[in-house]
CSV table of C-alpha atoms and ligand atoms in Angstrom, one decimal:
chain,number,residue,atom,x,y,z
A,1,MET,CA,0.0,0.2,-0.2
A,2,LYS,CA,1.4,3.4,-0.8
A,3,ARG,CA,2.3,6.0,1.9
A,4,LEU,CA,-0.6,8.9,1.5
A,5,VAL,CA,1.0,12.5,1.3
A,6,VAL,CA,-1.4,15.2,2.2
A,7,VAL,CA,-0.6,18.9,1.5
A,8,SER,CA,-2.8,21.9,2.6
A,9,ASN,CA,-2.7,25.6,3.4
A,10,ARG,CA,-3.3,24.5,7.4
A,11,VAL,CA,-2.6,21.2,9.1
A,12,ALA,CA,-5.7,19.9,11.3
A,13,ASP,CA,-5.1,18.3,14.5
A,14,LEU,CA,-5.4,14.5,13.9
A,15,THR,CA,-5.8,14.0,17.7
A,16,LYS,CA,-9.3,15.8,17.7
A,17,THR,CA,-11.1,14.6,14.5
A,18,SER,CA,-14.1,14.9,16.6
A,19,GLN,CA,-13.7,18.8,16.9
A,20,SER,CA,-12.6,18.9,13.2
A,21,GLY,CA,-14.6,19.0,9.9
A,22,GLY,CA,-14.9,16.8,7.1
A,23,LEU,CA,-11.4,16.7,5.8
A,24,ALA,CA,-9.7,15.6,9.1
A,25,VAL,CA,-12.1,13.0,9.5
A,26,GLY,CA,-12.1,11.4,5.9
A,27,LEU,CA,-8.2,11.3,6.3
A,28,ALA,CA,-7.3,10.4,9.5
A,29,ASP,CA,-8.0,6.8,8.8
A,30,SER,CA,-6.5,7.0,5.3
A,31,LEU,CA,-3.1,8.3,6.9
A,32,LYS,CA,-3.3,6.4,10.0
A,33,ILE,CA,-3.9,2.9,7.9
A,34,ARG,CA,-1.1,3.6,4.9
A,35,GLY,CA,0.8,5.3,6.9
A,36,GLY,CA,1.2,9.4,6.1
A,37,LEU,CA,2.9,12.8,5.8
A,38,TRP,CA,0.9,16.1,5.9
A,39,MET,CA,2.5,19.3,5.4
A,40,GLY,CA,1.3,22.6,6.1
A,41,TRP,CA,1.5,26.2,7.4
A,42,ASP,CA,2.2,26.3,10.9
A,43,GLY,CA,0.2,29.8,11.3
A,44,ARG,CA,3.6,31.6,12.4
A,45,ARG,CA,4.1,35.0,10.6
A,46,LEU,CA,8.3,35.6,10.4
A,47,ASN,CA,10.1,38.9,9.6
A,48,SER,CA,12.9,37.1,7.8
A,49,ASP,CA,13.3,35.8,4.3
A,50,GLU,CA,15.5,32.9,5.3
A,51,PRO,CA,14.4,29.6,3.5
A,52,PRO,CA,11.8,28.0,6.4
A,53,GLU,CA,12.8,24.5,7.9
A,54,PRO,CA,9.9,22.8,8.3
A,55,VAL,CA,9.1,21.1,11.8
A,56,VAL,CA,8.6,17.4,11.1
A,57,LYS,CA,7.1,15.3,14.4
A,58,THR,CA,6.0,11.9,14.0
A,59,THR,CA,3.3,10.4,16.2
A,60,GLY,CA,2.2,7.0,15.4
A,61,GLU,CA,2.1,6.2,11.5
A,62,ILE,CA,1.9,9.8,11.0
A,63,THR,CA,4.3,12.4,10.4
A,64,GLN,CA,3.4,16.1,10.3
A,65,ALA,CA,5.5,18.6,8.7
A,66,THR,CA,4.7,22.6,9.3
A,67,LEU,CA,6.5,25.7,8.0
A,68,PRO,CA,5.9,29.5,8.5
A,69,LEU,CA,5.3,32.0,6.2
A,70,THR,CA,6.8,35.7,6.4
A,71,GLU,CA,4.7,38.7,6.4
A,72,ASP,CA,5.2,39.3,3.0
A,73,ASP,CA,3.9,35.6,2.4
A,74,TYR,CA,0.9,36.1,4.8
A,75,ALA,CA,0.0,39.6,2.8
A,76,GLU,CA,0.2,38.4,-0.8
A,77,TYR,CA,-0.2,34.6,-0.8
A,78,TYR,CA,-2.7,34.2,2.2
A,79,LEU,CA,-4.8,37.3,2.3
A,80,GLY,CA,-4.0,38.6,-0.7
A,81,PHE,CA,-4.0,35.7,-3.9
A,82,SER,CA,-5.8,32.9,-2.1
A,83,ASN,CA,-8.7,35.1,0.1
A,84,SER,CA,-9.1,38.6,-2.0
A,85,VAL,CA,-8.9,37.2,-5.6
A,86,LEU,CA,-9.4,33.2,-5.9
A,87,TRP,CA,-11.9,32.8,-2.9
A,88,PRO,CA,-14.4,36.0,-4.4
A,89,LEU,CA,-13.8,34.7,-7.7
A,90,PHE,CA,-14.5,31.3,-7.2
A,91,HIS,CA,-17.5,32.1,-5.3
A,92,TYR,CA,-19.1,34.3,-8.2
A,93,ARG,CA,-18.1,37.5,-6.2
A,94,LEU,CA,-16.4,39.5,-9.0
A,95,ASP,CA,-17.3,42.5,-7.3
A,96,LEU,CA,-15.3,41.9,-4.4
A,97,VAL,CA,-11.9,41.0,-6.0
A,98,GLU,CA,-9.0,43.1,-4.8
A,99,TYR,CA,-6.0,42.1,-7.2
A,100,ARG,CA,-2.3,43.5,-7.3
A,101,GLY,CA,0.7,42.0,-9.2
A,102,THR,CA,2.5,41.3,-5.8
A,103,PHE,CA,-0.2,39.0,-5.0
A,104,MET,CA,0.1,36.7,-7.7
A,105,GLU,CA,4.2,36.5,-7.3
A,106,GLY,CA,3.4,35.8,-3.6
A,107,TYR,CA,1.2,33.0,-4.5
A,108,ARG,CA,3.9,31.6,-6.9
A,109,ARG,CA,6.7,32.0,-4.4
A,110,VAL,CA,4.8,30.5,-1.6
A,111,ASN,CA,3.8,27.4,-3.5
A,112,ALA,CA,7.4,27.1,-4.9
A,113,LYS,CA,8.2,27.2,-1.2
A,114,PHE,CA,6.0,24.2,-0.2
A,115,ALA,CA,7.4,22.2,-3.0
A,116,ASP,CA,10.9,23.0,-1.7
A,117,ALA,CA,10.1,21.7,1.7
A,118,LEU,CA,8.1,18.9,0.6
A,119,LEU,CA,10.9,17.7,-2.0
A,120,PRO,CA,13.4,16.1,0.8
A,121,LEU,CA,10.5,14.1,2.5
A,122,LEU,CA,8.9,12.7,-0.1
A,123,ARG,CA,9.4,8.7,-1.3
A,124,PRO,CA,9.5,7.6,-4.8
A,125,ASP,CA,6.2,5.6,-4.5
A,126,ASP,CA,4.0,8.0,-2.2
A,127,ILE,CA,0.7,9.2,-3.8
A,128,ILE,CA,0.3,13.0,-3.1
A,129,TRP,CA,-3.1,14.4,-2.2
A,130,VAL,CA,-3.1,18.3,-2.5
A,131,HIS,CA,-6.0,20.5,-1.0
A,132,ASP,CA,-7.6,23.6,-2.0
A,133,TYR,CA,-7.2,26.8,-3.8
A,134,HIS,CA,-4.1,28.3,-2.0
A,135,LEU,CA,-2.3,25.5,-3.7
A,136,ILE,CA,-3.3,24.8,-7.3
A,137,PRO,CA,0.4,25.4,-8.8
A,138,LEU,CA,2.0,23.0,-6.2
A,139,ALA,CA,2.0,19.9,-8.7
A,140,ALA,CA,3.6,22.4,-11.4
A,141,GLU,CA,6.1,23.4,-8.8
A,142,LEU,CA,7.2,19.6,-7.7
A,143,ARG,CA,7.1,18.3,-11.3
A,144,GLN,CA,9.8,21.2,-12.4
A,145,ARG,CA,11.9,19.9,-9.7
A,146,GLY,CA,11.5,16.3,-10.9
A,147,CYS,CA,8.6,14.8,-8.9
A,148,SER,CA,6.8,11.7,-10.9
A,149,GLN,CA,4.7,10.7,-8.1
A,150,ARG,CA,0.9,10.6,-8.6
A,151,MET,CA,-0.7,13.7,-7.5
A,152,GLY,CA,-4.2,14.6,-6.9
A,153,PHE,CA,-6.0,18.1,-6.1
A,154,PHE,CA,-9.0,18.3,-4.5
A,155,LEU,CA,-10.9,21.5,-4.6
A,156,HIS,CA,-13.5,22.7,-1.4
A,157,ILE,CA,-14.7,25.5,-3.0
A,158,PRO,CA,-17.0,26.2,-6.0
A,159,PHE,CA,-15.0,26.1,-9.8
A,160,PRO,CA,-16.7,29.1,-11.5
A,161,PRO,CA,-17.9,29.4,-15.0
A,162,PRO,CA,-15.1,30.4,-17.4
A,163,GLU,CA,-16.6,33.7,-17.9
A,164,ILE,CA,-16.1,34.3,-14.5
A,165,LEU,CA,-12.9,32.5,-14.2
A,166,THR,CA,-11.1,34.5,-17.1
A,167,ALA,CA,-11.4,37.9,-14.7
A,168,VAL,CA,-8.2,36.5,-12.9
A,169,PRO,CA,-5.1,37.6,-14.8
A,170,ARG,CA,-2.9,34.7,-16.0
A,171,HIS,CA,-6.1,32.5,-15.6
A,172,ARG,CA,-4.5,30.3,-18.3
A,173,ARG,CA,-1.3,29.6,-16.2
A,174,LEU,CA,-3.4,29.0,-13.2
A,175,ILE,CA,-5.2,26.1,-14.8
A,176,GLU,CA,-2.6,24.7,-16.9
A,177,ASP,CA,-0.8,24.5,-13.9
A,178,LEU,CA,-4.0,22.7,-12.2
A,179,LEU,CA,-3.7,20.0,-15.0
A,180,GLN,CA,-0.2,18.9,-13.9
A,181,PHE,CA,-2.4,17.0,-11.0
A,182,ASP,CA,-2.9,13.6,-12.3
A,183,LEU,CA,-6.5,13.3,-10.7
A,184,ILE,CA,-8.9,16.9,-10.2
A,185,GLY,CA,-11.5,16.4,-7.9
A,186,LEU,CA,-14.5,19.0,-7.5
A,187,GLN,CA,-17.2,18.8,-5.3
A,188,THR,CA,-20.4,18.9,-7.6
A,189,ASN,CA,-21.5,18.3,-11.3
A,190,THR,CA,-21.8,21.9,-11.9
A,191,ASP,CA,-18.3,22.8,-11.1
A,192,LEU,CA,-17.3,19.5,-13.1
A,193,ALA,CA,-19.3,21.0,-16.2
A,194,ASN,CA,-17.6,24.7,-15.5
A,195,LEU,CA,-13.9,23.5,-15.5
A,196,HIS,CA,-14.5,21.2,-18.4
A,197,ARG,CA,-15.9,24.2,-20.3
A,198,TYR,CA,-12.8,26.2,-19.7
A,199,ILE,CA,-10.7,23.1,-21.1
A,200,GLU,CA,-12.6,22.8,-24.0
A,201,GLU,CA,-13.1,26.6,-25.1
A,202,TYR,CA,-10.1,28.4,-23.5
A,203,LEU,CA,-7.5,25.6,-23.8
A,204,LYS,CA,-9.1,24.1,-27.0
A,205,GLU,CA,-8.4,20.7,-25.2
A,206,GLN,CA,-11.0,17.5,-25.6
A,207,VAL,CA,-12.5,16.0,-22.2
A,208,ASP,CA,-13.6,12.4,-23.0
A,209,LYS,CA,-16.7,11.2,-21.6
A,210,ASP,CA,-14.9,9.4,-18.6
A,211,GLY,CA,-13.5,12.9,-17.4
A,212,THR,CA,-9.8,12.2,-19.1
A,213,VAL,CA,-8.2,15.4,-20.5
A,214,HIS,CA,-5.3,14.6,-22.7
A,215,HIS,CA,-3.1,17.5,-22.1
A,216,GLY,CA,0.2,17.4,-24.1
A,217,GLN,CA,1.7,14.0,-23.3
A,218,ARG,CA,-0.3,13.9,-20.2
A,219,LYS,CA,-3.6,12.0,-19.3
A,220,VAL,CA,-5.6,14.1,-16.6
A,221,PHE,CA,-8.9,12.6,-14.9
A,222,ILE,CA,-11.2,14.9,-13.4
A,223,ASP,CA,-14.5,13.9,-11.4
A,224,SER,CA,-16.7,14.8,-8.8
A,225,PHE,CA,-15.8,13.8,-5.1
A,226,PRO,CA,-19.0,14.9,-3.1
A,227,ILE,CA,-17.3,15.7,0.6
A,228,GLY,CA,-19.5,14.4,3.8
A,229,ILE,CA,-19.6,14.0,7.5
A,230,ASP,CA,-18.5,11.2,10.2
A,231,VAL,CA,-22.7,10.8,10.3
A,232,ASP,CA,-22.6,8.1,13.2
A,233,ALA,CA,-20.0,10.3,15.3
A,234,PHE,CA,-22.1,13.4,14.5
A,235,ALA,CA,-25.6,12.0,15.5
A,236,GLU,CA,-24.2,10.3,19.0
A,237,MET,CA,-22.7,13.8,19.7
A,238,ALA,CA,-26.4,15.1,19.3
A,239,GLU,CA,-27.9,12.5,21.4
A,240,GLU,CA,-25.6,13.3,24.4
A,241,PRO,CA,-27.1,15.5,27.0
A,242,ASN,CA,-25.8,19.1,26.7
A,243,ASP,CA,-26.7,20.4,30.3
A,244,ALA,CA,-26.7,24.4,28.4
A,245,VAL,CA,-28.7,23.4,25.7
A,246,GLN,CA,-31.2,21.0,27.7
A,247,ILE,CA,-32.5,23.8,29.9
A,248,GLU,CA,-32.9,26.5,27.2
A,249,THR,CA,-34.8,23.8,24.8
A,250,MET,CA,-37.0,23.2,28.1
A,251,ARG,CA,-37.4,26.5,28.6
A,252,ARG,CA,-38.7,27.3,24.8
A,253,ALA,CA,-41.0,24.0,24.9
A,254,ILE,CA,-42.7,25.3,28.2
A,255,LEU,CA,-43.3,28.7,26.3
A,256,GLY,CA,-44.3,26.6,23.0
A,257,ARG,CA,-41.5,28.3,20.9
A,258,LYS,CA,-39.5,27.0,18.1
A,259,GLN,CA,-36.2,27.8,17.4
A,260,ILE,CA,-34.6,28.6,13.5
A,261,ILE,CA,-30.3,27.7,13.6
A,262,GLY,CA,-27.9,29.1,11.4
A,263,VAL,CA,-24.1,28.2,12.3
A,264,ASP,CA,-21.1,29.6,9.8
A,265,ARG,CA,-18.1,31.2,9.3
A,266,LEU,CA,-18.9,34.8,9.2
A,267,ASP,CA,-18.5,34.9,5.3
A,268,TYR,CA,-19.8,37.0,2.5
A,269,THR,CA,-20.6,34.1,0.7
A,270,LYS,CA,-22.8,32.8,3.4
A,271,GLY,CA,-25.9,34.6,2.7
A,272,LEU,CA,-26.3,36.1,6.4
A,273,PRO,CA,-27.9,39.6,5.6
A,274,ASP,CA,-30.4,38.3,3.7
A,275,ARG,CA,-30.9,35.5,6.1
A,276,LEU,CA,-31.7,37.8,8.2
A,277,LYS,CA,-33.8,39.8,6.2
A,278,ALA,CA,-35.5,36.8,5.5
A,279,PHE,CA,-36.3,35.9,9.4
A,280,SER,CA,-37.7,39.5,9.8
A,281,ARG,CA,-40.0,39.2,6.6
A,282,LEU,CA,-41.4,35.7,8.2
A,283,LEU,CA,-42.5,38.3,11.2
A,284,GLU,CA,-44.2,40.6,8.8
A,285,LEU,CA,-46.1,38.3,6.6
A,286,TYR,CA,-46.7,35.9,9.2
A,287,PRO,CA,-47.7,38.2,12.5
A,288,GLU,CA,-49.1,34.7,14.3
A,289,MET,CA,-45.3,33.5,14.4
A,290,ARG,CA,-44.3,36.5,16.5
A,291,LYS,CA,-43.3,35.2,19.9
A,292,SER,CA,-43.7,31.8,18.7
A,293,VAL,CA,-40.3,31.6,17.1
A,294,THR,CA,-36.8,32.7,17.2
A,295,LEU,CA,-33.4,32.6,14.9
A,296,MET,CA,-30.2,31.8,16.5
A,297,GLN,CA,-27.3,32.6,14.5
A,298,ILE,CA,-23.9,31.5,15.5
A,299,ALA,CA,-21.1,33.2,13.1
A,300,THR,CA,-17.5,32.3,13.9
A,301,PRO,CA,-15.0,35.1,12.6
A,302,THR,CA,-12.5,34.5,10.0
A,303,ARG,CA,-10.2,36.5,7.9
A,304,GLU,CA,-10.6,39.4,9.6
A,305,GLU,CA,-7.9,41.2,8.2
A,306,VAL,CA,-9.6,41.4,5.0
A,307,GLU,CA,-12.0,44.3,4.0
A,308,ALA,CA,-14.7,42.5,2.9
A,309,TYR,CA,-14.9,40.6,6.1
A,310,THR,CA,-15.4,43.7,8.4
A,311,GLU,CA,-18.4,45.1,6.5
A,312,ILE,CA,-20.3,41.7,6.7
A,313,ARG,CA,-19.4,41.6,10.8
A,314,SER,CA,-21.0,45.4,11.3
A,315,GLU,CA,-23.9,44.8,8.8
A,316,LEU,CA,-25.1,41.4,10.9
A,317,GLU,CA,-24.8,43.2,13.7
A,318,ALA,CA,-26.9,46.5,12.6
A,319,LEU,CA,-29.5,43.6,11.2
A,320,SER,CA,-30.0,42.0,14.3
A,321,GLY,CA,-30.3,44.8,16.4
A,322,GLN,CA,-33.0,46.3,13.9
A,323,ILE,CA,-35.4,43.1,13.8
A,324,ASN,CA,-35.1,43.0,17.7
A,325,GLY,CA,-35.7,46.5,18.2
A,326,ARG,CA,-38.8,46.2,15.8
A,327,PHE,CA,-40.0,42.9,17.1
A,328,ALA,CA,-38.6,42.1,20.7
A,329,ASP,CA,-40.9,42.4,23.7
A,330,PHE,CA,-39.9,42.0,27.3
A,331,ASN,CA,-40.2,38.1,27.1
A,332,TRP,CA,-38.9,37.4,23.8
A,333,THR,CA,-35.8,38.5,21.6
A,334,PRO,CA,-36.4,37.2,18.1
A,335,VAL,CA,-32.7,37.1,17.0
A,336,HIS,CA,-30.4,35.7,19.3
A,337,TYR,CA,-27.0,36.3,17.6
A,338,ILE,CA,-23.7,34.9,19.0
A,339,HIS,CA,-20.3,36.1,17.5
A,340,GLY,CA,-17.7,33.3,18.2
A,341,ALA,CA,-17.1,29.6,17.7
A,342,VAL,CA,-19.3,26.8,19.5
A,343,PRO,CA,-17.8,23.4,20.8
A,344,ARG,CA,-18.9,20.9,18.3
A,345,GLU,CA,-20.9,18.8,21.1
A,346,ALA,CA,-22.9,22.1,22.0
A,347,LEU,CA,-23.6,22.8,18.3
A,348,ALA,CA,-24.9,19.1,17.8
A,349,ALA,CA,-27.1,19.7,20.7
A,350,LEU,CA,-28.3,23.0,19.5
A,351,PHE,CA,-29.2,21.1,15.9
A,352,ARG,CA,-31.3,18.6,17.6
A,353,ALA,CA,-33.0,21.4,19.4
A,354,SER,CA,-34.2,23.6,16.7
A,355,GLN,CA,-37.1,22.8,14.2
A,356,VAL,CA,-35.5,24.5,11.5
A,357,GLY,CA,-31.8,24.2,10.1
A,358,PHE,CA,-31.5,27.5,7.7
A,359,VAL,CA,-28.6,27.1,5.4
A,360,THR,CA,-28.7,30.0,3.1
A,361,PRO,CA,-25.2,30.3,1.3
A,362,LEU,CA,-25.2,32.6,-2.1
A,363,ARG,CA,-22.4,30.2,-3.1
A,364,ASP,CA,-20.7,27.3,-1.2
A,365,GLY,CA,-18.7,24.2,-2.4
A,366,MET,CA,-20.7,21.8,-0.4
A,367,ASN,CA,-21.9,23.0,3.0
A,368,LEU,CA,-21.0,20.3,6.0
A,369,VAL,CA,-23.3,22.6,8.2
A,370,ALA,CA,-26.5,21.5,6.1
A,371,LYS,CA,-25.4,17.5,6.4
A,372,GLU,CA,-24.4,18.2,10.4
A,373,TYR,CA,-27.9,19.4,10.9
A,374,VAL,CA,-29.3,16.6,9.2
A,375,ALA,CA,-27.5,13.8,11.1
A,376,ALA,CA,-28.1,15.6,14.7
A,377,GLN,CA,-32.1,15.2,14.1
A,378,ASP,CA,-34.5,13.0,16.4
A,379,PRO,CA,-35.5,10.6,14.0
A,380,ASN,CA,-38.8,10.6,16.0
A,381,ASP,CA,-39.5,14.4,15.5
A,382,PRO,CA,-37.0,15.6,13.1
A,383,GLY,CA,-36.4,19.6,12.2
A,384,VAL,CA,-36.5,20.5,8.5
A,385,LEU,CA,-33.5,21.8,6.4
A,386,VAL,CA,-34.1,24.7,4.6
A,387,LEU,CA,-31.3,24.9,1.8
A,388,SER,CA,-29.9,27.2,-0.7
A,389,LYS,CA,-30.3,25.7,-4.3
A,390,PHE,CA,-26.5,27.2,-4.4
A,391,ALA,CA,-25.1,25.4,-2.0
A,392,GLY,CA,-23.2,22.0,-3.3
A,393,ALA,CA,-25.1,20.1,-1.2
A,394,ALA,CA,-28.4,20.8,-2.8
A,395,GLU,CA,-27.3,18.7,-5.5
A,396,ASP,CA,-27.6,15.7,-3.5
A,397,LEU,CA,-30.1,17.0,-0.6
A,398,HIS,CA,-33.2,17.1,-2.5
A,399,GLU,CA,-35.3,16.4,0.5
A,400,ALA,CA,-34.4,20.2,1.9
A,401,LEU,CA,-36.7,22.8,1.4
A,402,ILE,CA,-34.4,24.1,-1.3
A,403,VAL,CA,-34.7,28.3,-1.7
A,404,ASN,CA,-33.3,31.0,-3.6
A,405,PRO,CA,-31.1,32.7,-1.1
A,406,TYR,CA,-31.4,36.1,-3.1
A,407,ASP,CA,-35.4,35.9,-3.1
A,408,VAL,CA,-36.2,37.3,1.0
A,409,ASP,CA,-40.0,36.2,0.2
A,410,ASP,CA,-39.1,32.8,-0.8
A,411,MET,CA,-37.2,32.3,2.3
A,412,ALA,CA,-39.8,33.7,4.5
A,413,LYS,CA,-42.4,31.4,2.9
A,414,SER,CA,-40.2,28.2,3.0
A,415,LEU,CA,-39.6,29.0,7.0
A,416,CYS,CA,-43.4,28.9,7.6
A,417,ARG,CA,-43.9,25.9,5.5
A,418,ALA,CA,-40.8,24.3,7.5
A,419,LEU,CA,-42.4,25.6,11.3
A,420,THR,CA,-45.7,24.3,10.3
A,421,MET,CA,-44.9,20.7,8.3
A,422,PRO,CA,-46.5,17.9,9.8
A,423,LEU,CA,-44.9,15.2,11.5
A,424,GLU,CA,-45.0,12.3,8.9
A,425,GLU,CA,-43.7,14.6,6.1
A,426,ARG,CA,-40.7,15.5,8.4
A,427,LYS,CA,-40.2,12.0,9.0
A,428,GLU,CA,-40.5,11.0,5.1
A,429,ARG,CA,-37.9,14.0,4.4
A,430,GLN,CA,-35.5,13.0,7.1
A,431,ASN,CA,-35.2,9.7,6.3
A,432,ALA,CA,-34.2,10.2,2.6
A,433,LEU,CA,-31.9,12.9,3.8
A,434,MET,CA,-30.4,10.3,6.1
A,435,LYS,CA,-29.8,7.9,3.5
A,436,ARG,CA,-28.1,10.5,1.3
A,437,ILE,CA,-25.4,12.0,4.0
A,438,ARG,CA,-24.6,8.3,4.8
A,439,GLN,CA,-23.9,7.4,1.1
A,440,HIS,CA,-21.5,10.4,0.8
A,441,ASP,CA,-19.8,10.5,3.8
A,442,ALA,CA,-16.2,11.6,5.0
A,443,GLN,CA,-14.8,8.2,4.8
A,444,SER,CA,-16.4,7.3,1.4
A,445,TRP,CA,-14.9,10.6,-0.1
A,446,ALA,CA,-11.7,10.3,1.1
A,447,ASP,CA,-11.6,6.5,0.1
A,448,SER,CA,-13.2,7.0,-3.5
A,449,PHE,CA,-10.7,10.1,-4.0
A,450,ILE,CA,-7.6,7.8,-2.9
A,451,GLU,CA,-8.8,5.1,-5.1
A,452,ALA,CA,-9.1,7.1,-7.9
A,453,LEU,CA,-5.7,8.4,-7.6
A,454,GLU,CA,-4.4,5.1,-7.3
A,455,ASN,CA,-5.9,3.8,-10.6
A,456,CYS,CA,-4.5,6.9,-12.5
A,457,PRO,CA,-2.4,6.1,-15.2
A,458,SER,CA,1.3,6.9,-14.0
A,459,ILE,CA,3.3,9.5,-15.9
A,460,ALA,CA,6.1,7.5,-16.9
A,461,ALA,CA,3.4,4.8,-18.3
B,1,ADQ,P1,-16.2,25.9,5.2
B,1,ADQ,O1,-16.8,27.1,4.2
B,1,ADQ,O2,-15.8,26.3,6.4
B,1,ADQ,O3,-15.9,25.1,4.3
B,1,ADQ,P2,-18.9,24.0,5.7
B,1,ADQ,O4,-18.6,23.2,4.7
B,1,ADQ,O5,-20.0,24.6,6.0
B,1,ADQ,O6,-17.9,25.5,5.3
B,1,ADQ,O7,-18.0,24.0,7.0
B,1,ADQ,C1,-18.0,24.4,8.2
B,1,ADQ,C2,-17.5,23.7,9.7
B,1,ADQ,O8,-17.2,24.6,10.5
B,1,ADQ,C3,-18.9,22.6,10.0
B,1,ADQ,O9,-18.1,21.7,10.3
B,1,ADQ,C4,-19.2,23.6,11.2
B,1,ADQ,O10,-19.9,23.0,12.2
B,1,ADQ,C5,-18.1,24.1,11.6
B,1,ADQ,N1,-18.7,25.7,12.2
B,1,ADQ,C6,-18.9,26.8,11.2
B,1,ADQ,N2,-19.3,28.0,12.3
B,1,ADQ,C7,-19.3,27.4,13.6
B,1,ADQ,C8,-19.1,27.8,14.6
B,1,ADQ,N3,-19.7,29.1,14.8
B,1,ADQ,N4,-18.6,27.3,15.7
B,1,ADQ,C9,-18.3,26.0,15.5
B,1,ADQ,N5,-18.2,25.6,14.7
B,1,ADQ,C10,-18.5,26.1,13.2
B,1,ADQ,C11,-15.0,24.9,2.8
B,1,ADQ,C12,-15.9,24.8,1.9
B,1,ADQ,C13,-17.3,24.3,2.1
B,1,ADQ,C14,-17.2,22.9,2.0
B,1,ADQ,C15,-15.7,22.6,3.0
B,1,ADQ,C16,-15.6,20.9,2.9
B,1,ADQ,O11,-16.6,26.5,1.9
B,1,ADQ,O12,-18.4,24.5,0.7
B,1,ADQ,O13,-18.2,22.0,2.5
B,1,ADQ,O14,-14.5,23.2,3.0
B,1,ADQ,O15,-15.1,20.8,1.7
């Protein structure tokens, strides 16, 4: 069995997979079984320009190699090209792209650094799995240094239509670099169609029916691998009594109130302002709902140094203040807004205690919160998932109430339908959704990607 080498911007703590998302959960077992190396940035920012020495630490079968970035790397590669160019652009938000020439240089420089640091740690028959938009040029950098190992790439975020992608300066080089991988994995069929179209229309190369691209002398295989969660682990967590959540749930039950829950990183792609507006519209359109429902929105701050992120924070705080100012009375606060992270155990219990999971990204690669909400439900009295049609998860989770996250009235009406849905219909939808999230869980995601990577024709062949 070949050793698995994983490279991503940050390295997850594999001793705490219960605290982590789909990536760490999916990879932990594969790394343990095959033995593995995981490399990424250690989160430090140094002033020096000296080539960074990776810190290598082995625990059991798994070795972690982490390296620091310089302040310039952080500004140009991380905040710059990755999060002010690729992130907004790949989420179809051309209006939020902030491009500077130095960003591209920094992006390439850090990918070259990663390649230099990884090279001495590689063995000839390793298989290498690279994650996400920060590291698109990594295979090209490694190939330039003589690596012929099999390399796969998985994009966690959407792949945009070519009309949007071509707004990135030097987009052709970016995609040609991407095609230095042997296997490219995307979340959904929509992403797949977008990449196929770019290859056919802009590179004038053919994509075979089975997803193979003949790029020069090389064969590159492209497919979708929808990521999932560890369903049983999350469901078990949700069943565990969580004191703080239980007390609050009992209090609501006595008052006959229902709860709608939203949980997200505080990101402009998650559709948070319109989500709050939809809740406000619900209270306007259906006055009988007043005092009988609350919206709990938990939002964890991220990337606060990027300007677009500070704006979303102020906008949300203002909106929740306005809704509460307009509708609250002395014993009912309609919006409960929590700015911060919540432990996963509490999150699972909160999902179970909420009658509606409200997940309305404007665009999302997959969205694991939608799947976590489903996994957490009580099968005898399940809640209802209201899900944006622009989340990757909507391609599969048909039994959710699918909404347009730009249409506040549509969302308000779906909220009302979810809150009043009869038990039988809720159970039927929940059953079907559970089957779907089990079919594409974290482990099957990792296994199917690794199997496809192992089956790629090797470069030497
Ligand atoms: P994210 O954009 O981070 O991931 P998502 O898939 O929803 O989005 O995963 C977020 C994870 O963080 C979930 O496990 C969630 O429970 C947790 N989380 C979010 N807010 C939290 C909070 N306030 N407190 C505690 N935990 C919180 C990217 C892509 C997604 C893709 C994933 C995986 O943007 O589209 O689904 O990678 O590929």
